PDB file of C-alpha atoms in Angstrom:
ATOM      1  CA  MET A   1       4.727 -18.781   1.904  1.00 85.00           C
ATOM      2  CA  LYS A   2       5.459 -17.817   5.664  1.00 89.00           C
ATOM      3  CA  GLN A   3       1.270 -17.315   6.580  1.00 92.00           C
ATOM      4  CA  ILE A   4       0.022 -14.386   9.121  1.00 94.00           C
ATOM      5  CA  SER A   5      -3.503 -14.545  10.702  1.00 96.00           C
ATOM      6  CA  ILE A   6      -5.628 -11.136  10.004  1.00 96.00           C
ATOM      7  CA  SER A   7      -9.536  -9.827  10.616  1.00 95.00           C
ATOM      8  CA  GLY A   8     -11.462  -7.914   8.753  1.00 95.00           C
ATOM      9  CA  VAL A   9     -15.506  -6.337   8.562  1.00 94.00           C
ATOM     10  CA  LYS A  10     -17.305  -6.395   5.195  1.00 91.00           C
ATOM     11  CA  ARG A  11     -17.961  -2.559   4.371  1.00 88.00           C
ATOM     12  CA  THR A  12     -21.343  -2.403   3.373  1.00 82.00           C
ATOM     13  CA  GLU A  13     -20.920   1.045   2.210  1.00 79.00           C
ATOM     14  CA  VAL A  14     -18.100   2.347  -1.240  1.00 81.00           C
ATOM     15  CA  GLY A  15     -16.841   5.128  -2.574  1.00 81.00           C
ATOM     16  CA  LYS A  16     -15.017   7.983  -1.590  1.00 84.00           C
ATOM     17  CA  ARG A  17     -16.371   9.166   0.654  1.00 86.00           C
ATOM     18  CA  ALA A  18     -17.273   6.273   3.059  1.00 87.00           C
ATOM     19  CA  THR A  19     -13.620   4.398   2.370  1.00 86.00           C
ATOM     20  CA  LYS A  20     -12.350   8.058   3.313  1.00 87.00           C
ATOM     21  CA  ALA A  21     -14.230   7.527   7.038  1.00 89.00           C
ATOM     22  CA  LEU A  22     -12.948   4.524   7.161  1.00 90.00           C
ATOM     23  CA  ARG A  23      -9.732   5.350   7.198  1.00 90.00           C
ATOM     24  CA  ARG A  24     -10.228   8.561   9.847  1.00 90.00           C
ATOM     25  CA  GLU A  25     -11.538   4.854  12.037  1.00 92.00           C
ATOM     26  CA  GLY A  26      -8.067   3.627  11.755  1.00 91.00           C
ATOM     27  CA  LEU A  27      -9.601   1.318   9.159  1.00 93.00           C
ATOM     28  CA  ILE A  28      -7.914   0.486   5.705  1.00 94.00           C
ATOM     29  CA  PRO A  29     -10.706  -0.456   2.625  1.00 95.00           C
ATOM     30  CA  CYS A  30     -10.055  -3.695   0.778  1.00 94.00           C
ATOM     31  CA  ASN A  31     -11.731  -6.404  -1.606  1.00 94.00           C
ATOM     32  CA  LEU A  32     -11.520 -10.074  -2.027  1.00 95.00           C
ATOM     33  CA  TYR A  33     -11.755 -11.004  -5.240  1.00 91.00           C
ATOM     34  CA  GLY A  34     -13.116 -14.713  -5.615  1.00 84.00           C
ATOM     35  CA  GLN A  35     -12.838 -16.989  -8.408  1.00 62.00           C
ATOM     36  CA  GLN A  36     -16.489 -15.881  -9.392  1.00 64.00           C
ATOM     37  CA  LYS A  37     -17.167 -13.636 -12.720  1.00 69.00           C
ATOM     38  CA  ASN A  38     -21.002 -11.348 -12.810  1.00 70.00           C
ATOM     39  CA  GLU A  39     -21.749 -11.810 -17.250  1.00 73.00           C
ATOM     40  CA  ASN A  40     -19.727  -9.698 -17.575  1.00 76.00           C
ATOM     41  CA  GLY A  41     -16.654 -11.955 -17.725  1.00 71.00           C
ATOM     42  CA  GLU A  42     -16.054  -9.710 -14.131  1.00 74.00           C
ATOM     43  CA  ALA A  43     -13.800 -11.179 -11.116  1.00 72.00           C
ATOM     44  CA  VAL A  44     -16.737 -10.300  -8.164  1.00 76.00           C
ATOM     45  CA  ALA A  45     -15.533  -8.989  -5.245  1.00 87.00           C
ATOM     46  CA  MET A  46     -15.885  -9.182  -1.353  1.00 89.00           C
ATOM     47  CA  ALA A  47     -15.716  -5.178   0.067  1.00 91.00           C
ATOM     48  CA  PHE A  48     -14.335  -5.193   3.816  1.00 95.00           C
ATOM     49  CA  ALA A  49     -11.901  -3.275   5.724  1.00 95.00           C
ATOM     50  CA  ILE A  50      -9.301  -4.260   8.248  1.00 96.00           C
ATOM     51  CA  SER A  51      -6.945  -2.422  10.692  1.00 95.00           C
ATOM     52  CA  GLU A  52      -3.848  -0.097   8.977  1.00 94.00           C
ATOM     53  CA  LYS A  53      -1.899  -1.877  11.940  1.00 94.00           C
ATOM     54  CA  ASP A  54      -3.003  -6.043   9.563  1.00 95.00           C
ATOM     55  CA  ALA A  55      -2.370  -3.776   7.514  1.00 95.00           C
ATOM     56  CA  GLN A  56       1.393  -2.338   7.260  1.00 94.00           C
ATOM     57  CA  LYS A  57       2.078  -5.946   8.813  1.00 93.00           C
ATOM     58  CA  LEU A  58       1.172  -7.139   5.295  1.00 93.00           C
ATOM     59  CA  ILE A  59       2.965  -4.333   3.434  1.00 93.00           C
ATOM     60  CA  TYR A  60       6.142  -2.970   4.954  1.00 91.00           C
ATOM     61  CA  THR A  61       7.916  -6.066   4.075  1.00 89.00           C
ATOM     62  CA  PRO A  62      10.244  -8.403   2.425  1.00 86.00           C
ATOM     63  CA  HIS A  63       8.372 -10.760   2.682  1.00 88.00           C
ATOM     64  CA  ILE A  64       5.151 -12.285   0.475  1.00 91.00           C
ATOM     65  CA  TYR A  65       2.426 -13.569   2.759  1.00 92.00           C
ATOM     66  CA  LEU A  66      -0.300 -16.671   2.707  1.00 94.00           C
ATOM     67  CA  VAL A  67      -3.184 -14.592   4.166  1.00 96.00           C
ATOM     68  CA  ASP A  68      -6.157 -16.059   6.510  1.00 96.00           C
ATOM     69  CA  ILE A  69      -8.553 -14.094   6.640  1.00 96.00           C
ATOM     70  CA  ASN A  70     -11.265 -14.239   8.993  1.00 96.00           C
ATOM     71  CA  ILE A  71     -14.499 -11.197   7.629  1.00 94.00           C
ATOM     72  CA  ASP A  72     -17.375 -11.508  10.123  1.00 92.00           C
ATOM     73  CA  GLY A  73     -16.591 -15.319  10.913  1.00 92.00           C
ATOM     74  CA  GLU A  74     -15.756 -16.459   7.795  1.00 91.00           C
ATOM     75  CA  ASP A  75     -12.513 -18.199   6.625  1.00 94.00           C
ATOM     76  CA  HIS A  76     -10.367 -17.374   3.677  1.00 94.00           C
ATOM     77  CA  LYS A  77      -7.059 -17.808   2.072  1.00 95.00           C
ATOM     78  CA  ALA A  78      -6.327 -15.058   0.241  1.00 95.00           C
ATOM     79  CA  VAL A  79      -2.342 -13.799  -1.530  1.00 95.00           C
ATOM     80  CA  LEU A  80      -2.439  -9.548  -2.007  1.00 93.00           C
ATOM     81  CA  ARG A  81      -2.883  -8.818  -5.288  1.00 90.00           C
ATOM     82  CA  GLU A  82      -2.554  -5.261  -5.968  1.00 92.00           C
ATOM     83  CA  SER A  83      -2.318  -2.279  -2.429  1.00 93.00           C
ATOM     84  CA  GLN A  84      -2.712   1.521  -3.370  1.00 92.00           C
ATOM     85  CA  PHE A  85      -1.322   4.747  -1.924  1.00 93.00           C
ATOM     86  CA  HIS A  86      -1.950   7.328  -0.563  1.00 87.00           C
ATOM     87  CA  PRO A  87       0.846  10.064  -3.411  1.00 90.00           C
ATOM     88  CA  VAL A  88       2.649  12.395  -1.419  1.00 87.00           C
ATOM     89  CA  LYS A  89       2.317  11.220   2.486  1.00 85.00           C
ATOM     90  CA  ASP A  90       2.777   7.439   0.776  1.00 84.00           C
ATOM     91  CA  ASN A  91       0.099   5.532   3.528  1.00 89.00           C
ATOM     92  CA  ILE A  92      -1.672   3.014   2.704  1.00 93.00           C
ATOM     93  CA  LEU A  93      -5.153   3.598   0.481  1.00 92.00           C
ATOM     94  CA  HIS A  94      -6.475   0.111  -0.264  1.00 94.00           C
ATOM     95  CA  ILE A  95      -6.090  -3.336  -1.051  1.00 95.00           C
ATOM     96  CA  ASP A  96      -6.609  -5.573  -3.081  1.00 95.00           C
ATOM     97  CA  PHE A  97      -6.636  -9.384  -1.833  1.00 95.00           C
ATOM     98  CA  LEU A  98      -7.307 -12.787  -4.224  1.00 93.00           C
ATOM     99  CA  GLU A  99      -8.208 -15.497  -2.767  1.00 94.00           C
ATOM    100  CA  VAL A 100      -6.255 -18.564  -3.960  1.00 94.00           C
ATOM    101  CA  HIS A 101      -7.720 -22.822  -2.947  1.00 92.00           C
ATOM    102  CA  ALA A 102      -5.256 -25.994  -2.819  1.00 91.00           C
ATOM    103  CA  GLU A 103      -6.081 -26.939  -6.539  1.00 93.00           C
ATOM    104  CA  ARG A 104      -5.736 -23.689  -8.243  1.00 92.00           C
ATOM    105  CA  PRO A 105      -2.666 -22.703  -9.484  1.00 95.00           C
ATOM    106  CA  ILE A 106      -1.768 -18.085  -8.942  1.00 93.00           C
ATOM    107  CA  VAL A 107       0.602 -16.167 -10.320  1.00 93.00           C
ATOM    108  CA  ILE A 108       3.147 -14.001  -7.575  1.00 93.00           C
ATOM    109  CA  GLY A 109       5.269 -12.184  -7.677  1.00 93.00           C
ATOM    110  CA  VAL A 110       8.737 -14.578  -5.325  1.00 95.00           C
ATOM    111  CA  PRO A 111      11.437 -12.385  -4.071  1.00 95.00           C
ATOM    112  CA  ILE A 112      14.958 -13.655  -5.374  1.00 97.00           C
ATOM    113  CA  GLN A 113      18.344 -13.802  -2.919  1.00 97.00           C
ATOM    114  CA  THR A 114      21.872 -14.547  -4.029  1.00 97.00           C
ATOM    115  CA  GLN A 115      23.950 -17.443  -3.202  1.00 97.00           C
ATOM    116  CA  GLY A 116      27.651 -16.972  -3.196  1.00 97.00           C
ATOM    117  CA  LEU A 117      30.603 -14.970  -4.328  1.00 97.00           C
ATOM    118  CA  ALA A 118      30.689 -13.958  -7.634  1.00 96.00           C
ATOM    119  CA  GLU A 119      33.534 -15.116  -9.445  1.00 96.00           C
ATOM    120  CA  GLY A 120      33.478 -11.712 -11.138  1.00 94.00           C
ATOM    121  CA  VAL A 121      33.015  -9.625  -7.538  1.00 94.00           C
ATOM    122  CA  ARG A 122      36.537 -12.199  -6.528  1.00 94.00           C
ATOM    123  CA  ALA A 123      37.660 -10.563 -10.048  1.00 91.00           C
ATOM    124  CA  GLY A 124      36.710  -6.590  -8.254  1.00 90.00           C
ATOM    125  CA  GLY A 125      33.291  -6.744  -9.956  1.00 93.00           C
ATOM    126  CA  ARG A 126      29.783  -5.245  -7.920  1.00 95.00           C
ATOM    127  CA  LEU A 127      26.695  -7.552  -8.547  1.00 96.00           C
ATOM    128  CA  MET A 128      24.064  -5.062  -9.641  1.00 96.00           C
ATOM    129  CA  THR A 129      19.930  -7.394  -8.809  1.00 97.00           C
ATOM    130  CA  LEU A 130      18.455  -6.034 -11.745  1.00 97.00           C
ATOM    131  CA  ILE A 131      15.250  -6.677 -10.147  1.00 97.00           C
ATOM    132  CA  ARG A 132      13.865  -7.691  -6.960  1.00 95.00           C
ATOM    133  CA  LYS A 133      11.268 -10.165  -7.596  1.00 96.00           C
ATOM    134  CA  ILE A 134       9.455 -12.437 -10.510  1.00 97.00           C
ATOM    135  CA  ASN A 135       6.062 -13.972 -11.082  1.00 97.00           C
ATOM    136  CA  VAL A 136       5.215 -17.456 -11.295  1.00 97.00           C
ATOM    137  CA  ARG A 137       3.079 -19.489 -11.497  1.00 97.00           C
ATOM    138  CA  ALA A 138       2.128 -22.195  -8.670  1.00 97.00           C
ATOM    139  CA  LEU A 139       0.256 -23.504  -6.938  1.00 96.00           C
ATOM    140  CA  TYR A 140      -0.097 -21.779  -3.257  1.00 94.00           C
ATOM    141  CA  GLN A 141       1.284 -24.158  -1.295  1.00 94.00           C
ATOM    142  CA  ASP A 142       4.545 -24.990  -3.528  1.00 96.00           C
ATOM    143  CA  ILE A 143       5.263 -20.767  -3.477  1.00 95.00           C
ATOM    144  CA  PRO A 144       8.902 -20.356  -1.735  1.00 94.00           C
ATOM    145  CA  GLU A 145       9.273 -17.546   0.436  1.00 93.00           C
ATOM    146  CA  LYS A 146      12.720 -16.342  -1.266  1.00 95.00           C
ATOM    147  CA  LEU A 147      13.795 -18.106  -5.276  1.00 97.00           C
ATOM    148  CA  GLN A 148      17.302 -18.574  -4.025  1.00 97.00           C
ATOM    149  CA  ILE A 149      19.997 -18.028  -7.388  1.00 98.00           C
ATOM    150  CA  ASP A 150      23.138 -19.386  -7.201  1.00 98.00           C
ATOM    151  CA  VAL A 151      25.610 -16.451  -8.560  1.00 98.00           C
ATOM    152  CA  THR A 152      29.078 -18.184  -7.511  1.00 97.00           C
ATOM    153  CA  LYS A 153      31.123 -18.914 -11.275  1.00 97.00           C
ATOM    154  CA  LEU A 154      29.049 -15.058 -12.318  1.00 97.00           C
ATOM    155  CA  LYS A 155      32.255 -14.037 -14.307  1.00 95.00           C
ATOM    156  CA  LEU A 156      32.676 -10.271 -15.487  1.00 93.00           C
ATOM    157  CA  GLY A 157      30.514  -8.641 -17.967  1.00 93.00           C
ATOM    158  CA  LYS A 158      27.286 -11.560 -17.202  1.00 96.00           C
ATOM    159  CA  SER A 159      23.883 -12.077 -15.995  1.00 98.00           C
ATOM    160  CA  ILE A 160      21.963 -14.699 -14.925  1.00 98.00           C
ATOM    161  CA  LYS A 161      18.353 -14.392 -17.104  1.00 98.00           C
ATOM    162  CA  VAL A 162      14.781 -15.355 -15.951  1.00 98.00           C
ATOM    163  CA  GLY A 163      15.001 -18.407 -19.017  1.00 98.00           C
ATOM    164  CA  ASP A 164      18.439 -19.376 -17.409  1.00 98.00           C
ATOM    165  CA  LEU A 165      16.121 -20.106 -14.275  1.00 98.00           C
ATOM    166  CA  SER A 166      13.791 -23.505 -13.730  1.00 97.00           C
ATOM    167  CA  TYR A 167      12.737 -24.858 -10.109  1.00 97.00           C
ATOM    168  CA  ASP A 168      10.669 -27.254  -9.027  1.00 96.00           C
ATOM    169  CA  LYS A 169       6.312 -27.641  -9.872  1.00 96.00           C
ATOM    170  CA  ILE A 170       7.028 -23.387 -10.412  1.00 96.00           C
ATOM    171  CA  GLU A 171       6.830 -21.676 -14.187  1.00 98.00           C
ATOM    172  CA  LEU A 172       8.538 -18.724 -14.185  1.00 98.00           C
ATOM    173  CA  VAL A 173       6.251 -15.984 -16.357  1.00 98.00           C
ATOM    174  CA  THR A 174       7.904 -13.004 -15.852  1.00 98.00           C
ATOM    175  CA  PRO A 175       9.924 -12.401 -19.450  1.00 98.00           C
ATOM    176  CA  LYS A 176      12.640 -15.182 -20.080  1.00 98.00           C
ATOM    177  CA  ASP A 177      15.225 -12.109 -21.071  1.00 98.00           C
ATOM    178  CA  VAL A 178      15.045  -9.787 -18.131  1.00 98.00           C
ATOM    179  CA  ILE A 179      17.766  -9.260 -16.727  1.00 98.00           C
ATOM    180  CA  VAL A 180      17.803 -10.823 -12.571  1.00 98.00           C
ATOM    181  CA  VAL A 181      21.153 -10.218 -11.623  1.00 98.00           C
ATOM    182  CA  SER A 182      24.518  -9.293 -13.822  1.00 97.00           C
ATOM    183  CA  VAL A 183      28.495  -8.870 -13.073  1.00 96.00           C
ATOM    184  CA  LYS A 184      29.405  -5.110 -13.097  1.00 94.00           C
ATOM    185  CA  MET A 185      32.899  -3.953 -13.849  1.00 86.00           C
ATOM    186  CA  THR A 186      34.261  -1.420 -12.101  1.00 79.00           C
ATOM    187  CA  ARG A 187      37.365   0.384 -12.188  1.00 71.00           C
ATOM    188  CA  ALA A 188      38.994  -1.625  -9.828  1.00 62.00           C
ATOM    189  CA  ALA A 189      38.518  -4.481 -12.289  1.00 59.00           C
ATOM    190  CA  MET A 190      39.639  -2.996 -15.060  1.00 66.00           C
ATOM    191  CA  SER A 191      42.287  -1.773 -13.823  1.00 65.00           C
ATOM    192  CA  GLN A 192      43.278  -5.327 -12.121  1.00 61.00           C
ATOM    193  CA  ALA A 193      42.585  -6.546 -16.189  1.00 59.00           C
ATOM    194  CA  SER A 194      44.891  -3.666 -17.536  1.00 60.00           C
ATOM    195  CA  GLU A 195      47.821  -4.484 -15.088  1.00 62.00           C
ATOM    196  CA  ALA A 196      47.243  -8.224 -16.180  1.00 57.00           C
ATOM    197  CA  ALA A 197      48.309  -7.534 -19.884  1.00 57.00           C
ATOM    198  CA  ASP A 198      50.386  -5.490 -18.859  1.00 59.00           C
ATOM    199  CA  ALA A 199      52.096  -8.071 -17.252  1.00 60.00           C
ATOM    200  CA  GLU A 200      52.109 -10.720 -19.897  1.00 60.00           C
ATOM    201  CA  PRO A 201      56.218 -11.083 -21.814  1.00 58.00           C
ATOM    202  CA  GLU A 202      55.835 -10.109 -24.841  1.00 57.00           C
ATOM    203  CA  GLU A 203      56.810 -12.254 -27.219  1.00 54.00           C
ATOM    204  CA  ALA A 204      60.402 -12.278 -29.172  1.00 48.00           C
ATOM    205  CA  GLU A 205      61.456 -11.152 -31.569  1.00 48.00           C
ATOM    206  CA  ALA A 206      62.647 -13.766 -35.032  1.00 43.00           C
TER     207      ALA A 206
END
């Protein structure tokens, strides 16, 4: 994963009024969830805030980041867990981070990247990407920036599912039957198939 460093300040006040005041100051309210839990088994979160500029660097990108967060002088390593947006303006409203440790696996969505020119595309088909990320479980230091998928041998009408993929040191947790990419039959491909069929010699009569 790529790494990025940001800084934040602890929030002493929470609630709608406090978070609205933060946003007016150009700050985005955040929570950092660690491995600790309360007596009810719920994860304990640290409330803090980061600049809107830093938030945009994390959110508006195709990359996933290992985030080094300095909160009032304390260093934490984390990954983005969830983000909330304004339903109309699409502004960033809130971000949740998950603190990570070198010896504990995490679950995170990793972007996919296809490699090669599919056989089905050469035959006139169209490569369709059905999902953009696959959820994986692994130690954060073993998680790649992208999951590479070789589509070279993918034929017309065929697909690659999550269950067809495997990577070293990574467990795929997205359901195995989820289709990742497929080659769709297009009008051009159907026309080529029809022309090929018409060109076949007819069997001579006995």
